[in-house]
Amino acid sequence: MITVFGASGRVGRATVQYLTTSGAQVRAVIHRKTVDAELEAASDVVTADLHDPQAIAMASAGSDAVQVLCPVTPGLVDPIGEAAIIIDALVEGLSIAETPAVVALSDYGAEIPSGAGITTILHQLETRVAELPAQVTFLRSAEHMQNWLRQIPMALQTGVLGSMHHPLTKAFSTVHAPDLGAVAAGLLLQPQTDGQSRRIVYVEGPRRYTAHDVAAAITQISGRQVTARELPRQYWESVLTAAGASASSAQLVTETFDAHNAGRIEAVPGIELRHGNTHLTHSLAPDIQRWSQT
């Protein structure tokens, strides 16, 4: 049995789908019980509160491997404090369940202990999960291509794609979220056999893109001309809060892009790096085609 937490998310859904296609028994764990046709192929669908160690232990019981994550919600007043509660609960729950193998979804930059925004939360996740007496793999993901979807409706309306990636010519790593799920599924099915109890795997797409490339992809898919422009640094936090982020979350995102633009968030040389197969245009096309028809 393989248990997948966050099974209703883009990555979790893909992990479940790849595992079930391979013939594995899968327990899909979601936050609240809903009718979800895409998860029907799972052997079992259960709910668990990520704040509750006992619920996590029950969901993980009898599993040969477990995929975990620490979700970060933009509207939280104290995202770091909330993440710490979830991380503590995950570690306690997995300890109770005596889970033998864990794949933890993480991010590029998780090795940085402070000053890199959202990645600070993933650093804490890795630090705590590493305490488990289990075979642990940290799957560090590049920025998800789907993150751009939040800005596309406005870009289609105005013809301008605001970018916090500075400069616009800087190529950054990004990955199609379901491709990450595919890699995670492979790691869950075939745990490492080199005798090491800790492993790090980086995942990004088949190539890197600039903000200009993103605008060009939107233009190509929608047929509407969209141009990338740098969003001035002084407006980042106000734009994020206007979009629904809390002040604390906006500050964390701002710190993340500062670190990214400074070249601090990268795959560490010499550590395993894998590539997804999906290009940016194919990743964004379904949503952009739907929006451009409205």
Coordinates of C-alpha atoms in Angstrom, one line a residue:
M1 CA 0.0 0.0 0.0
I2 CA 1.2 3.5 -0.9
T3 CA -0.4 6.5 0.8
V4 CA -0.5 9.9 -0.9
F5 CA -1.4 12.9 1.1
G6 CA -2.7 16.0 -0.7
A7 CA -4.3 13.7 -3.3
S8 CA -6.7 16.3 -4.5
G9 CA -3.9 18.7 -5.6
R10 CA -2.3 18.8 -9.1
V11 CA 0.8 16.9 -7.9
G12 CA -1.1 14.4 -5.7
R13 CA -3.6 13.6 -8.4
A14 CA -0.9 12.8 -10.8
T15 CA 1.0 10.6 -8.3
V16 CA -2.2 8.7 -7.6
Q17 CA -2.9 8.2 -11.3
Y18 CA 0.6 7.0 -12.1
L19 CA 0.6 4.6 -9.2
T20 CA -2.8 3.1 -10.0
T21 CA -1.8 2.7 -13.6
S22 CA 1.2 0.8 -12.5
G23 CA -1.0 -1.6 -10.5
A24 CA -0.1 -0.4 -7.0
Q25 CA -2.6 -0.3 -4.2
V26 CA -3.1 3.4 -3.4
R27 CA -4.7 5.2 -0.4
A28 CA -5.5 8.7 -1.4
V29 CA -5.7 11.2 1.5
I30 CA -7.7 14.4 1.1
H31 CA -8.7 17.2 3.5
R32 CA -12.4 16.8 3.1
K33 CA -14.6 14.2 1.6
T34 CA -15.9 15.1 -1.8
V35 CA -17.1 13.3 -5.0
D36 CA -13.9 13.1 -7.1
A37 CA -14.0 10.9 -10.2
E38 CA -10.3 11.3 -10.8
L39 CA -9.5 9.5 -7.5
E40 CA -12.0 6.7 -8.0
A41 CA -9.2 4.4 -9.2
A42 CA -7.5 4.6 -5.8
S43 CA -7.9 1.5 -3.6
D44 CA -9.0 3.7 -0.8
V45 CA -9.9 7.4 -0.3
V46 CA -9.8 8.8 3.2
T47 CA -9.9 12.1 4.9
A48 CA -7.3 13.4 7.4
D49 CA -6.7 16.7 9.1
L50 CA -3.0 17.6 8.7
H51 CA -3.1 19.2 12.1
D52 CA -4.0 15.9 13.8
P53 CA -1.1 13.4 14.3
Q54 CA -3.5 10.6 15.1
A55 CA -5.4 11.1 11.9
I56 CA -2.2 11.2 10.0
A57 CA -1.1 8.0 11.7
M58 CA -4.4 6.2 10.9
A59 CA -4.2 7.3 7.2
S60 CA -0.5 6.1 7.0
A61 CA -1.1 2.8 8.9
G62 CA 0.2 -0.3 7.0
S63 CA 1.8 1.7 4.2
D64 CA 5.0 0.7 2.5
A65 CA 5.6 4.3 1.5
V66 CA 4.0 7.6 2.0
Q67 CA 4.0 10.9 0.0
V68 CA 3.7 14.0 2.2
L69 CA 3.6 17.8 1.7
C70 CA 3.2 20.9 3.7
P71 CA 0.6 23.1 2.0
V72 CA 1.0 26.9 2.2
T73 CA -2.2 28.9 1.9
P74 CA -1.6 32.5 0.8
G75 CA -4.4 34.0 3.0
L76 CA -3.0 32.7 6.3
V77 CA -2.0 35.5 8.8
D78 CA 0.9 33.4 10.1
P79 CA 2.0 31.0 7.4
I80 CA 5.2 30.0 9.1
G81 CA 3.4 29.2 12.4
E82 CA 0.7 27.3 10.6
A83 CA 3.3 25.3 8.6
A84 CA 5.2 24.4 11.9
I85 CA 2.0 22.9 13.3
I86 CA 1.4 20.8 10.2
I87 CA 5.1 19.7 10.0
D88 CA 5.1 18.7 13.7
A89 CA 1.8 16.7 13.2
L90 CA 3.2 15.0 10.1
V91 CA 6.4 13.9 11.8
E92 CA 4.5 12.7 14.9
G93 CA 1.9 10.8 12.8
L94 CA 4.4 9.1 10.6
S95 CA 6.4 8.1 13.7
I96 CA 3.3 6.5 15.2
A97 CA 2.6 4.7 12.0
E98 CA 6.2 3.5 11.7
T99 CA 6.2 4.4 8.0
P100 CA 9.3 2.7 6.4
A101 CA 9.7 5.1 3.4
V102 CA 8.7 8.7 2.8
V103 CA 8.8 11.0 -0.2
A104 CA 8.4 14.6 0.9
L105 CA 7.5 17.2 -1.6
S106 CA 9.9 20.2 -1.3
D107 CA 11.2 23.1 -3.4
Y108 CA 14.4 24.4 -4.9
G109 CA 16.1 26.4 -2.2
A110 CA 15.0 24.2 0.7
E111 CA 18.6 24.0 1.8
I112 CA 18.6 27.7 2.7
P113 CA 17.7 28.1 6.4
S114 CA 16.4 31.7 6.3
G115 CA 15.9 34.8 4.2
A116 CA 14.4 33.0 1.2
G117 CA 10.7 33.3 1.9
I118 CA 8.5 30.3 1.2
T119 CA 11.5 28.0 0.9
T120 CA 12.1 28.6 4.7
I121 CA 9.0 26.5 5.3
L122 CA 10.3 23.7 3.1
H123 CA 13.7 23.9 5.0
Q124 CA 11.8 23.2 8.2
L125 CA 9.9 20.4 6.6
E126 CA 13.1 18.7 5.4
T127 CA 14.8 19.3 8.8
R128 CA 12.0 17.7 10.8
V129 CA 11.2 14.8 8.3
A130 CA 14.9 13.9 8.3
E131 CA 14.5 13.0 12.0
L132 CA 12.2 10.1 11.1
P133 CA 13.7 6.5 11.3
A134 CA 12.7 5.9 7.7
Q135 CA 14.1 6.0 4.2
V136 CA 13.4 9.6 3.2
T137 CA 13.5 11.2 -0.2
F138 CA 13.1 15.0 -0.6
L139 CA 11.7 15.8 -4.0
R140 CA 12.7 19.4 -4.6
S141 CA 10.5 21.0 -7.3
A142 CA 11.2 24.0 -9.5
E143 CA 8.4 26.6 -9.7
H144 CA 5.2 25.1 -11.1
M145 CA 4.2 26.2 -14.6
Q146 CA 0.7 26.4 -13.4
N147 CA 1.6 29.3 -11.0
W148 CA 1.3 31.6 -14.1
L149 CA -2.4 30.8 -14.5
R150 CA -3.2 33.2 -11.7
Q151 CA -2.0 36.1 -13.9
I152 CA -3.3 35.0 -17.3
P153 CA -6.9 36.3 -17.1
M154 CA -5.6 39.9 -16.5
A155 CA -2.9 39.4 -19.1
L156 CA -5.5 38.4 -21.7
Q157 CA -7.5 41.5 -20.7
T158 CA -4.7 44.1 -20.7
G159 CA -2.1 42.6 -23.0
V160 CA 0.5 42.9 -20.2
L161 CA 2.0 40.1 -18.2
G162 CA 3.6 41.5 -15.0
S163 CA 6.6 39.5 -13.9
M164 CA 8.5 39.4 -10.6
H165 CA 11.2 37.4 -12.4
H166 CA 13.8 40.1 -13.0
P167 CA 15.3 40.7 -15.5
L168 CA 12.8 39.5 -18.1
T169 CA 15.6 37.8 -20.0
K170 CA 16.6 35.6 -17.0
A171 CA 15.8 31.9 -17.7
F172 CA 14.3 30.2 -14.7
S173 CA 13.5 26.6 -13.9
T174 CA 9.9 25.5 -13.9
V175 CA 8.0 22.3 -14.2
H176 CA 4.5 21.0 -15.1
A177 CA 3.0 19.9 -11.8
P178 CA 1.7 16.5 -13.0
D179 CA 5.3 15.7 -14.2
L180 CA 6.4 16.1 -10.6
G181 CA 3.7 13.6 -9.6
A182 CA 5.0 11.1 -12.1
V183 CA 8.6 11.4 -10.7
A184 CA 7.2 11.1 -7.2
A185 CA 5.3 7.9 -8.2
G186 CA 8.5 6.3 -9.5
L187 CA 10.3 7.1 -6.3
L188 CA 7.5 5.6 -4.2
L189 CA 7.5 2.4 -6.3
Q190 CA 11.2 2.0 -6.3
P191 CA 12.8 3.2 -3.1
Q192 CA 16.6 3.7 -3.2
T193 CA 18.7 0.7 -2.7
D194 CA 22.1 2.2 -2.2
G195 CA 21.9 1.9 1.5
Q196 CA 21.5 5.7 2.2
S197 CA 18.6 6.7 4.3
R198 CA 18.4 10.3 2.9
R199 CA 18.1 11.3 -0.7
I200 CA 17.5 14.6 -2.6
V201 CA 16.1 14.7 -6.1
Y202 CA 15.5 17.9 -8.1
V203 CA 12.9 18.1 -10.8
E204 CA 12.4 20.8 -13.5
G205 CA 11.0 20.9 -17.0
P206 CA 12.6 19.9 -20.3
R207 CA 14.0 23.5 -20.6
R208 CA 14.2 26.8 -18.8
Y209 CA 12.1 29.8 -19.7
T210 CA 12.2 33.6 -19.5
A211 CA 9.2 35.9 -18.7
H212 CA 9.3 36.8 -22.4
D213 CA 8.8 33.1 -23.2
V214 CA 5.8 32.9 -21.0
A215 CA 4.2 35.9 -22.7
A216 CA 5.0 34.4 -26.1
A217 CA 3.3 31.1 -25.0
I218 CA 0.2 33.0 -23.9
T219 CA 0.1 34.9 -27.2
Q220 CA 0.6 31.7 -29.3
I221 CA -2.2 29.8 -27.4
S222 CA -4.7 32.6 -27.1
G223 CA -4.1 34.5 -30.4
R224 CA -4.0 37.7 -28.3
Q225 CA -0.8 39.7 -28.1
V226 CA 0.6 39.7 -24.6
T227 CA 3.9 41.4 -23.6
A228 CA 6.0 40.7 -20.5
R229 CA 6.9 43.7 -18.3
E230 CA 8.8 43.8 -15.1
L231 CA 6.5 44.5 -12.1
P232 CA 8.4 47.1 -10.1
R233 CA 9.8 45.7 -6.9
Q234 CA 8.1 48.4 -4.7
Y235 CA 4.6 47.1 -5.8
W236 CA 5.1 43.4 -5.2
E237 CA 3.6 43.2 -1.8
S238 CA 0.6 45.5 -2.5
V239 CA -0.2 43.5 -5.7
L240 CA 0.0 40.2 -3.8
T241 CA -2.3 41.4 -0.9
A242 CA -4.7 42.8 -3.5
A243 CA -4.9 39.3 -4.9
G244 CA -5.8 37.9 -1.5
A245 CA -2.5 37.1 0.1
S246 CA -2.0 38.1 3.8
A247 CA 0.7 40.6 4.6
S248 CA 2.9 37.9 6.0
S249 CA 2.4 35.7 2.9
A250 CA 3.1 38.6 0.6
Q251 CA 6.3 39.3 2.4
L252 CA 7.4 35.6 2.1
V253 CA 6.7 35.5 -1.6
T254 CA 8.6 38.8 -2.1
E255 CA 11.6 37.3 -0.2
T256 CA 11.4 34.2 -2.4
F257 CA 11.6 36.2 -5.6
D258 CA 14.4 38.4 -4.2
A259 CA 16.4 35.2 -3.5
H260 CA 15.4 33.8 -6.9
N261 CA 16.4 36.9 -8.8
A262 CA 19.7 37.0 -6.9
G263 CA 20.5 33.5 -8.1
R264 CA 20.3 31.9 -4.6
I265 CA 17.5 29.4 -5.5
E266 CA 19.0 26.8 -7.7
A267 CA 19.6 23.1 -7.9
V268 CA 22.7 22.2 -5.9
P269 CA 25.4 21.0 -8.3
G270 CA 26.2 17.3 -8.0
I271 CA 22.8 16.3 -6.7
E272 CA 20.4 14.2 -8.8
L273 CA 18.4 16.3 -11.3
R274 CA 15.5 14.9 -13.3
H275 CA 13.5 16.5 -16.1
G276 CA 9.8 16.4 -16.8
N277 CA 8.6 16.1 -20.5
T278 CA 5.9 18.8 -20.7
H279 CA 6.8 22.1 -22.2
L280 CA 5.2 25.4 -21.1
T281 CA 2.8 25.8 -24.0
H282 CA 1.3 22.4 -23.5
S283 CA 1.0 23.0 -19.7
L284 CA -0.9 26.2 -20.0
A285 CA -2.9 25.5 -23.2
P286 CA -6.0 24.0 -21.7
D287 CA -6.8 26.8 -19.3
I288 CA -5.8 29.6 -21.7
Q289 CA -7.9 28.2 -24.4
R290 CA -10.9 28.1 -22.1
W291 CA -10.3 31.7 -20.9
S292 CA -9.6 33.2 -24.3
Q293 CA -13.0 31.9 -25.5
T294 CA -14.8 34.0 -22.9

